[in-house]
PDB file of C-alpha atoms in Angstrom:
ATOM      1  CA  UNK A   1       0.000   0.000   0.000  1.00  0.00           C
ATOM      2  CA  UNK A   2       1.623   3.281  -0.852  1.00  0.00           C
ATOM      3  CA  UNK A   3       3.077   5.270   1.896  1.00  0.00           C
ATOM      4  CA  UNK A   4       3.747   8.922   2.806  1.00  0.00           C
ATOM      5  CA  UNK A   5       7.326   9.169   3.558  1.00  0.00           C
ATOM      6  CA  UNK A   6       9.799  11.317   5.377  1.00  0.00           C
ATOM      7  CA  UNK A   7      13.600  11.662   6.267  1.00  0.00           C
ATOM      8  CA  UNK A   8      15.059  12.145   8.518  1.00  0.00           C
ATOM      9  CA  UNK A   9      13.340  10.688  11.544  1.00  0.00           C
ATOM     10  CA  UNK A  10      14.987  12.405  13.760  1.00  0.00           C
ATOM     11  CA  UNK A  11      16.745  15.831  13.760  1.00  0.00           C
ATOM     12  CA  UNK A  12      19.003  17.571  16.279  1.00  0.00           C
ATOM     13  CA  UNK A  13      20.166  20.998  15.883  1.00  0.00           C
ATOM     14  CA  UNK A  14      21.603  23.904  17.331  1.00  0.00           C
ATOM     15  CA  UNK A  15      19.304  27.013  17.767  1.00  0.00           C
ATOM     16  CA  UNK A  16      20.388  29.636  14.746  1.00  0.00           C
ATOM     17  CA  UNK A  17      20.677  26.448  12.266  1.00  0.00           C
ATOM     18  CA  UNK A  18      18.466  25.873   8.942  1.00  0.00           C
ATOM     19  CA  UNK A  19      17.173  22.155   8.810  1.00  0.00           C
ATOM     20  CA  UNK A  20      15.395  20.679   5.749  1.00  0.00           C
ATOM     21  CA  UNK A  21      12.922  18.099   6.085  1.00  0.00           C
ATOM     22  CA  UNK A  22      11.976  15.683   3.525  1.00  0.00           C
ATOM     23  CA  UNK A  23       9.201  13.813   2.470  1.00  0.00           C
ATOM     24  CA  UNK A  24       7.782  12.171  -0.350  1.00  0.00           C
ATOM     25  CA  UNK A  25       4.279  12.305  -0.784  1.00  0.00           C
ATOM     26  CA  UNK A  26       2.165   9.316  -2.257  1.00  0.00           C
ATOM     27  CA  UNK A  27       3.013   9.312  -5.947  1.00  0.00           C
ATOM     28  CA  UNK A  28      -0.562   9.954  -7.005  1.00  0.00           C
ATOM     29  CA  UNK A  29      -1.537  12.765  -4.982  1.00  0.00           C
ATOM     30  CA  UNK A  30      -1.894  16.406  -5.712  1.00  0.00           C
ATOM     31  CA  UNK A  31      -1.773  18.376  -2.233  1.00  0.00           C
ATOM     32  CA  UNK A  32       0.524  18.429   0.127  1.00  0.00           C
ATOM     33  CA  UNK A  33       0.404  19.573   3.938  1.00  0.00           C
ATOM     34  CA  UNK A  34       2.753  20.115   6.929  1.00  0.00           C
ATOM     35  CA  UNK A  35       1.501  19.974  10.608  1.00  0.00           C
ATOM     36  CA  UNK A  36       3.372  20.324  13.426  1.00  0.00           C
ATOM     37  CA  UNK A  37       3.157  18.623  16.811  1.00  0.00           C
ATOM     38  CA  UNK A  38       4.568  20.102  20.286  1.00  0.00           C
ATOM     39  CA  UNK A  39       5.458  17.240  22.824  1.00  0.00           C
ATOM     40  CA  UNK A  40       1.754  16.779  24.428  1.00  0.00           C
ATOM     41  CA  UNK A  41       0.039  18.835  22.232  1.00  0.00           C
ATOM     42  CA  UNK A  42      -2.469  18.607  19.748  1.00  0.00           C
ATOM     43  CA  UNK A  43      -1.376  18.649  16.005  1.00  0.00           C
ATOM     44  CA  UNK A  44      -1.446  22.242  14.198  1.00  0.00           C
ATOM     45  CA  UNK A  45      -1.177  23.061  10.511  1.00  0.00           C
ATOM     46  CA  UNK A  46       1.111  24.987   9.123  1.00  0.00           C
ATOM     47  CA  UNK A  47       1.270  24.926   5.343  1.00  0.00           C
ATOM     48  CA  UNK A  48      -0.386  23.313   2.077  1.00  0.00           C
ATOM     49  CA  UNK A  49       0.911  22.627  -1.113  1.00  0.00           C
ATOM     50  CA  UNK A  50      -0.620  22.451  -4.423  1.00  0.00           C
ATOM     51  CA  UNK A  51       0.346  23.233  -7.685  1.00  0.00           C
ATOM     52  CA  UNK A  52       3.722  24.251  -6.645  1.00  0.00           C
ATOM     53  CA  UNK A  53       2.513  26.818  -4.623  1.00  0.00           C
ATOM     54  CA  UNK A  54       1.105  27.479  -1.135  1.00  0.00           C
ATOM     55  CA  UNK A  55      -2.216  27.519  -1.032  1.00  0.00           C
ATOM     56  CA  UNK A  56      -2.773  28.021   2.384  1.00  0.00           C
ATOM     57  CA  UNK A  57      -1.089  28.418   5.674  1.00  0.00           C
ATOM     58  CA  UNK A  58      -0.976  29.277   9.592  1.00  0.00           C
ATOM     59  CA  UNK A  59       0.233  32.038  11.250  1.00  0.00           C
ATOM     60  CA  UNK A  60       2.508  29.269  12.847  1.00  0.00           C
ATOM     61  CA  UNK A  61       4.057  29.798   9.387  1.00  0.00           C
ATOM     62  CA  UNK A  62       6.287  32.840   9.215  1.00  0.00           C
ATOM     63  CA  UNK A  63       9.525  34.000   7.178  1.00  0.00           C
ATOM     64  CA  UNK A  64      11.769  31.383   9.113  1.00  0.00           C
ATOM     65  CA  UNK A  65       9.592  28.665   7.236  1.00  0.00           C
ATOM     66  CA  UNK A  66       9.583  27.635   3.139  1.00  0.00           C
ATOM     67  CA  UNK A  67       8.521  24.654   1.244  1.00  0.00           C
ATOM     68  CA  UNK A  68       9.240  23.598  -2.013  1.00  0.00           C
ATOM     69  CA  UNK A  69       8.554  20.384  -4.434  1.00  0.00           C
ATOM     70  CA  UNK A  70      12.037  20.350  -5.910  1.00  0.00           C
ATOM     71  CA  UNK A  71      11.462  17.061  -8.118  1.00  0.00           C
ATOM     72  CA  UNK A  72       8.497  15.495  -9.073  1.00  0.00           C
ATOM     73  CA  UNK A  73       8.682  13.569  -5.886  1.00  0.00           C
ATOM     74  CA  UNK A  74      10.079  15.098  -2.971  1.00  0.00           C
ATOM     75  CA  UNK A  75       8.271  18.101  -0.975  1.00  0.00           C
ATOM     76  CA  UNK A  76      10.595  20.155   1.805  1.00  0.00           C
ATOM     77  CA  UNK A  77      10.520  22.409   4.694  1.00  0.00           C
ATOM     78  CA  UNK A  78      12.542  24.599   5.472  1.00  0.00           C
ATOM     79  CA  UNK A  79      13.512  26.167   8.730  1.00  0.00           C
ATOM     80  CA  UNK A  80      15.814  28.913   8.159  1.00  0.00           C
ATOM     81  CA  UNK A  81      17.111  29.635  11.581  1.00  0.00           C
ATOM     82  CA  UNK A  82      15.305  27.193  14.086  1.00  0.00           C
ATOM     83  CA  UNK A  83      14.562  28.140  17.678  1.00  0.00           C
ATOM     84  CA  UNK A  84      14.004  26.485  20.551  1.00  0.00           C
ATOM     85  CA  UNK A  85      10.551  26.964  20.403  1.00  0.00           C
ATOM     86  CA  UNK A  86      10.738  24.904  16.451  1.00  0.00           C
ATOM     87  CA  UNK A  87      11.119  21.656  18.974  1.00  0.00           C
ATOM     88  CA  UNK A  88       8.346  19.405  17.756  1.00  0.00           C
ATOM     89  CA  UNK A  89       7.299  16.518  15.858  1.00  0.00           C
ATOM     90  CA  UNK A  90       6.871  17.246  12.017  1.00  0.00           C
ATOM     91  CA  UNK A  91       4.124  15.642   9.940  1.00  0.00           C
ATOM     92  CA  UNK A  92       4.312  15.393   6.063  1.00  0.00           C
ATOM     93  CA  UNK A  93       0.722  14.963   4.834  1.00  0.00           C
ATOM     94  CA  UNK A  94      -0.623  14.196   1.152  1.00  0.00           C
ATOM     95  CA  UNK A  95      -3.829  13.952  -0.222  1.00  0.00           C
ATOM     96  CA  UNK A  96      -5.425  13.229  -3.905  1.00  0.00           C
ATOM     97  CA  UNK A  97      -8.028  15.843  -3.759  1.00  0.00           C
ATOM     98  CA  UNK A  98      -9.564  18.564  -0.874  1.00  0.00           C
ATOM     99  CA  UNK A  99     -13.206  17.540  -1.704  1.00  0.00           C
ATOM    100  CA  UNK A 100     -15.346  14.238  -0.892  1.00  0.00           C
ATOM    101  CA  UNK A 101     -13.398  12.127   1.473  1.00  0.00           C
ATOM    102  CA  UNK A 102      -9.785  13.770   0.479  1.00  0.00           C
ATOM    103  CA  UNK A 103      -8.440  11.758   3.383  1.00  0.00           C
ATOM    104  CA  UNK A 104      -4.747  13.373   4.248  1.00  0.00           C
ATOM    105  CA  UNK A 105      -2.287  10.449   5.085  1.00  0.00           C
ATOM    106  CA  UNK A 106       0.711  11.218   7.088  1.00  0.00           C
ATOM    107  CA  UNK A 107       3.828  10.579   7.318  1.00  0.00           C
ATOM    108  CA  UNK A 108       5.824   8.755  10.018  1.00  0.00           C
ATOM    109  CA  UNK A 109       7.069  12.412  11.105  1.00  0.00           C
ATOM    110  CA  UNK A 110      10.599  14.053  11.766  1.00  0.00           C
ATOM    111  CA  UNK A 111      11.253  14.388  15.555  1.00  0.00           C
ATOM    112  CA  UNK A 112      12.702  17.645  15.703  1.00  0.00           C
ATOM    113  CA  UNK A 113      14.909  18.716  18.635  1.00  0.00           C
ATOM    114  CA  UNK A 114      16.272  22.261  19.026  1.00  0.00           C
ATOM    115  CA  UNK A 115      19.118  23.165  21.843  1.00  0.00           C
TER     116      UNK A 115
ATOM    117  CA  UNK B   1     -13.226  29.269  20.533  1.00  0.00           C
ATOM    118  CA  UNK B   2     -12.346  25.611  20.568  1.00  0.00           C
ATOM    119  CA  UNK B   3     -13.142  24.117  16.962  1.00  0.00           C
ATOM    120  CA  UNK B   4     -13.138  20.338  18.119  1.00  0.00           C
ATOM    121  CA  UNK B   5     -12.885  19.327  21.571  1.00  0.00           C
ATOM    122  CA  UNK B   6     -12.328  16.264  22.982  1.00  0.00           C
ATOM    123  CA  UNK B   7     -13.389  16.186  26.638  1.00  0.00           C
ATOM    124  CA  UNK B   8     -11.192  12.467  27.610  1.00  0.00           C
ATOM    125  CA  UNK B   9      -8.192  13.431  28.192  1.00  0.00           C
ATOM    126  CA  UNK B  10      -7.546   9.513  29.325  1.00  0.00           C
ATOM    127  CA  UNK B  11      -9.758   6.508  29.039  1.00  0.00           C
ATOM    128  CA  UNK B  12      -8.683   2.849  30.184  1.00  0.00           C
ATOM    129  CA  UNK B  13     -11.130   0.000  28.786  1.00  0.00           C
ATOM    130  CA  UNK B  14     -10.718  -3.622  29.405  1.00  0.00           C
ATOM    131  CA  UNK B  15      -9.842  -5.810  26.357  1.00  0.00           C
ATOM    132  CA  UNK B  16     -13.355  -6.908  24.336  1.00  0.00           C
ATOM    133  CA  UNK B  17     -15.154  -4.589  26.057  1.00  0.00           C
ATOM    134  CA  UNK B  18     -16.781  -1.442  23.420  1.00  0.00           C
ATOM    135  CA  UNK B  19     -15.324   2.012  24.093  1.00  0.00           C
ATOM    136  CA  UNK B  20     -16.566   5.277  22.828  1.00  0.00           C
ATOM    137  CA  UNK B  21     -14.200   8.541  22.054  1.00  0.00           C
ATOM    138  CA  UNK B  22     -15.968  11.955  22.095  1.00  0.00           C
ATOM    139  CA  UNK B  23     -15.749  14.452  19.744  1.00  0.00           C
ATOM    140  CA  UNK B  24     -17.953  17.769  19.741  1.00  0.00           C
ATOM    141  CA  UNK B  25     -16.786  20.259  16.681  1.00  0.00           C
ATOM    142  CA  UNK B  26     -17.710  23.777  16.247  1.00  0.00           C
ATOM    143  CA  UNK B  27     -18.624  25.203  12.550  1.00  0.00           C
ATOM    144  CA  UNK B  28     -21.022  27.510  10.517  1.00  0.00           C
ATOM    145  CA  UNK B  29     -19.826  25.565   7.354  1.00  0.00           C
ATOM    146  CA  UNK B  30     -22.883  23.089   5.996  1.00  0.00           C
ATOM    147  CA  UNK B  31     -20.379  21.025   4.454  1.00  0.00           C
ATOM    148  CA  UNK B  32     -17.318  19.680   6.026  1.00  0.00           C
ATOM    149  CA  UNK B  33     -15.530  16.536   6.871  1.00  0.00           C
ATOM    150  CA  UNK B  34     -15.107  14.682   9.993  1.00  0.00           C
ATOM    151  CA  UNK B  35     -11.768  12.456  10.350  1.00  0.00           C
ATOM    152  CA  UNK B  36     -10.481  10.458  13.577  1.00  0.00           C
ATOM    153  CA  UNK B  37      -6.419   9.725  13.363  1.00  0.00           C
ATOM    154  CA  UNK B  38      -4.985   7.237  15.638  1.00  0.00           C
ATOM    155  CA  UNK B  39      -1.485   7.807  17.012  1.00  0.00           C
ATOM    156  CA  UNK B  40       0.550   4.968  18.535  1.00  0.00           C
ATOM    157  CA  UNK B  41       3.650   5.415  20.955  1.00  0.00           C
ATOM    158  CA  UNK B  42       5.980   5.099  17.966  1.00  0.00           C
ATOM    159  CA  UNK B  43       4.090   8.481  16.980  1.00  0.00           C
ATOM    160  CA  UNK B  44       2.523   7.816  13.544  1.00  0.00           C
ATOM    161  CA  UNK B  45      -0.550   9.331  12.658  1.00  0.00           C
ATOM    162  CA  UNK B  46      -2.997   6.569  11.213  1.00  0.00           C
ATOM    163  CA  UNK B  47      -6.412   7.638   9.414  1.00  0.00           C
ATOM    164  CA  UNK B  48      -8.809   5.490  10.817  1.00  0.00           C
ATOM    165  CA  UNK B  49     -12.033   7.022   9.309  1.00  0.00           C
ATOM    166  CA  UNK B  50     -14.230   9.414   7.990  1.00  0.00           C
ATOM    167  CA  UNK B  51     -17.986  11.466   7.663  1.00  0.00           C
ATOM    168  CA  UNK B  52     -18.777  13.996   5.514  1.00  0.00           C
ATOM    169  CA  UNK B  53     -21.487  16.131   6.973  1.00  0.00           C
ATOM    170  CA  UNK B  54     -24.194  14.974   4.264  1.00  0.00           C
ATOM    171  CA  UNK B  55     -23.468  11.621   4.512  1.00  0.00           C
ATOM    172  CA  UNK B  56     -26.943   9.944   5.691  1.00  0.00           C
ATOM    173  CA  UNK B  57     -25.139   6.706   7.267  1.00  0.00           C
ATOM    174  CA  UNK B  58     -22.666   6.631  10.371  1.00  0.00           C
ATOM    175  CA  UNK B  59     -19.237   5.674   8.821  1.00  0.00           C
ATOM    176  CA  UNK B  60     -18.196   2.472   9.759  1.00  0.00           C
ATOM    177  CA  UNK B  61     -14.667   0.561   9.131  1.00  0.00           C
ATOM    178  CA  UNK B  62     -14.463  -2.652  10.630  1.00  0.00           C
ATOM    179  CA  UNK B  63     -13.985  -2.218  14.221  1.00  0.00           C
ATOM    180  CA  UNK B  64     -14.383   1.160  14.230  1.00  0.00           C
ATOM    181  CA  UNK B  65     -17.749   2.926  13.775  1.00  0.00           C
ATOM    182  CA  UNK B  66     -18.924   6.466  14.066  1.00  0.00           C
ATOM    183  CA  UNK B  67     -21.661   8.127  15.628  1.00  0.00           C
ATOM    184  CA  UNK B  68     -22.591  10.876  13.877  1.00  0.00           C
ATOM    185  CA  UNK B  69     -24.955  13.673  15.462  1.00  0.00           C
ATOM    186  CA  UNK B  70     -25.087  16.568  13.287  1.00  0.00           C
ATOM    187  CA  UNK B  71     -28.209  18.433  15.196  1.00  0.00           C
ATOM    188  CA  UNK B  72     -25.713  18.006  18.330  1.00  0.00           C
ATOM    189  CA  UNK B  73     -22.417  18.460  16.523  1.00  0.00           C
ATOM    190  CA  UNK B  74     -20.866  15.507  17.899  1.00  0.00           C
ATOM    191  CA  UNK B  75     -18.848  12.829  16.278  1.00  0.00           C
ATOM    192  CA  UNK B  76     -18.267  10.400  18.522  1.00  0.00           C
ATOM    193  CA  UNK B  77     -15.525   7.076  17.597  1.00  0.00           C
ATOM    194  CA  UNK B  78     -16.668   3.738  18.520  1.00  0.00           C
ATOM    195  CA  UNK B  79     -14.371   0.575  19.045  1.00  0.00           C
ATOM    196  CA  UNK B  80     -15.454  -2.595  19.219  1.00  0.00           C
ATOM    197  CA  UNK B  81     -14.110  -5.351  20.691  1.00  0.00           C
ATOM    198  CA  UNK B  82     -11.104  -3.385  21.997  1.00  0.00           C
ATOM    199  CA  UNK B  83      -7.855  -4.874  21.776  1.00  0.00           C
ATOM    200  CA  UNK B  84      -4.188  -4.139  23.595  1.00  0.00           C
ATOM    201  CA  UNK B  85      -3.157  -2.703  20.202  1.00  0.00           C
ATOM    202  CA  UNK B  86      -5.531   0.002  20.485  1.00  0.00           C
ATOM    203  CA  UNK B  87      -4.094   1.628  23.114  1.00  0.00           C
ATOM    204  CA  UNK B  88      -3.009   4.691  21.890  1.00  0.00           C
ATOM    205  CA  UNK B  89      -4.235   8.596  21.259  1.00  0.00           C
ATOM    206  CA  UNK B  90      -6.752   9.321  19.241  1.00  0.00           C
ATOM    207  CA  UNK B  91      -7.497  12.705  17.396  1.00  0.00           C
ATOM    208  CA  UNK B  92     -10.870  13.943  15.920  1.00  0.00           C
ATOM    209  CA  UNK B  93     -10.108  16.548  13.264  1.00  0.00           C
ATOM    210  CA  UNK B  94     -12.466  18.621  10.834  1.00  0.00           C
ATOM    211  CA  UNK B  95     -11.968  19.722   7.391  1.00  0.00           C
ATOM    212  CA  UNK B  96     -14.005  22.933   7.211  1.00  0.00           C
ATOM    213  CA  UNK B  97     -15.357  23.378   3.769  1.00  0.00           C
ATOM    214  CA  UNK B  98     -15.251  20.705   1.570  1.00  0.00           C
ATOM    215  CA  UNK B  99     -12.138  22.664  -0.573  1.00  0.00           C
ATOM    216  CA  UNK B 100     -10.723  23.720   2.382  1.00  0.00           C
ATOM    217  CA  UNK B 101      -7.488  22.395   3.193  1.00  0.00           C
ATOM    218  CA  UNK B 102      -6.211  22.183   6.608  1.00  0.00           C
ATOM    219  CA  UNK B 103      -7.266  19.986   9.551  1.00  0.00           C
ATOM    220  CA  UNK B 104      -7.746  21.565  12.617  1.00  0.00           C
ATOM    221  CA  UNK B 105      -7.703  18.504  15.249  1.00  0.00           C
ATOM    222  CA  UNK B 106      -8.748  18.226  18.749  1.00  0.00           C
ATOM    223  CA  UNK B 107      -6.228  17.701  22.006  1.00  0.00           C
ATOM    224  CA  UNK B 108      -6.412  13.625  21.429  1.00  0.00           C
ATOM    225  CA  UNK B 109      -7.716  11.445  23.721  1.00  0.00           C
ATOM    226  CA  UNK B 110      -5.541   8.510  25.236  1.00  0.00           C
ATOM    227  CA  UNK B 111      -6.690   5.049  25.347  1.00  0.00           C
ATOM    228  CA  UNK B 112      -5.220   2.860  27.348  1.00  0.00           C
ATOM    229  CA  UNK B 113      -6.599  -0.774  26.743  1.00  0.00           C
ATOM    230  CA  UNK B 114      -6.118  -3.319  29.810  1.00  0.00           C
ATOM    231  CA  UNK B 115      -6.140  -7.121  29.461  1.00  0.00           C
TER     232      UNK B 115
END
């Protein structure tokens, strides 16, 4: 059954770093989504994707953030200089449509750890 | 204002026995989409399943069942038969406008299934 990807599964960085996170949607699908998740929190959206551009996002979502679909297969974010704060679980989503049943499968996530 | 909330923060079932997960949501929309996402310790997010707010029948899928009250705007999950391998959170989220993109999800409830 096809899968939403993502690498790496876990990041570690110092505060002031950019990180890229990677995924790879299912090959079939058409919109793309990040959500975030604090430790013990609920999940929160941040960004979709479709038709290489955004086509919605959260105020979560500021200048320190970018995505991009450099290939035909993989879809980034970027953080440009994390904080502390950017700690969090990182979900890669992908969907085929936004109407009907549009179900978004995730990915496994990207543990993200900021110090 | 709260657009889903789940008012479990924990519930422990014994194995076989039924549990039910509630979800309350909070929209002017007529059409939108209900979706409940179960999340293990290893921290995937797993689309368990889904009702559109015309949809005439309660969802069902397998095990899992939902109890749809639009009048009430509650969307309550139903497990039957619990097993030890449901233990784990479980999110309700809503897709505002079918065309909308993001999810907005509730705080989870955790299940904790005993044998």
């Amino acid at each position: 059954e096809p899968e939403v990807t993502q690498t790496p599964s876990h990041q570690v960085t110092q505060m002031g770093q950019e990180v890229i996170l990677r995924c790879v949607p299912i090959s079939n699908h058409l919109y793309f989504y990040w959500y975030r998740q604090i430790l013990g929190q609920k999940v929160e959206f941040l960004v979709s994707f479709y038709n290489n551009e955004i086509s919605e996002k959260s105020e979560i979502f500021d200048d320190q953030f970018s995505v991009e679909r450099p290939d035909g297969s993989n879809f980034t974010l970027k953080i440009r200089s994390t904080k502390l704060e950017d700690s969090a679980m990182y979900f890669c989503a992908s969907s085929d449509r936004t109407s009907g049943v549009g179900t978004q499968y995730f990915g496994p996530g990207t543990r993200l750890l900021v110090l | 204002a709260q657009k889903i909330t789940q008012t479990q923060p924990g519930m422990f079932v014994q194995e076989k026995e039924a549990v039910t997960l509630d979800c309350t949501y909070d929209t002017s929309d007529q059409s939108y989409g209900l979706f409940w996402y179960k999340q293990p310790s290893s921290g995937e997010m797993i689309f368990l399943i889904y009702q559109g707010s015309y949809d005439e029948q309660n969802a069902t899928e397998g095990r899992y069942s939902l109890n749809f009250q639009k009048a009430r705007k509650s969307a309550n999950l139903v497990i039957s038969a619990s097993q030890l391998g449901d233990s784990a959170m479980y999110f309700c989220a809503m897709r505002e406008r079918m065309g909308a993109q993001k999810l907005v999800f509730g705080q989870g409830t955790r299940l904790t299934i005993n044998p």
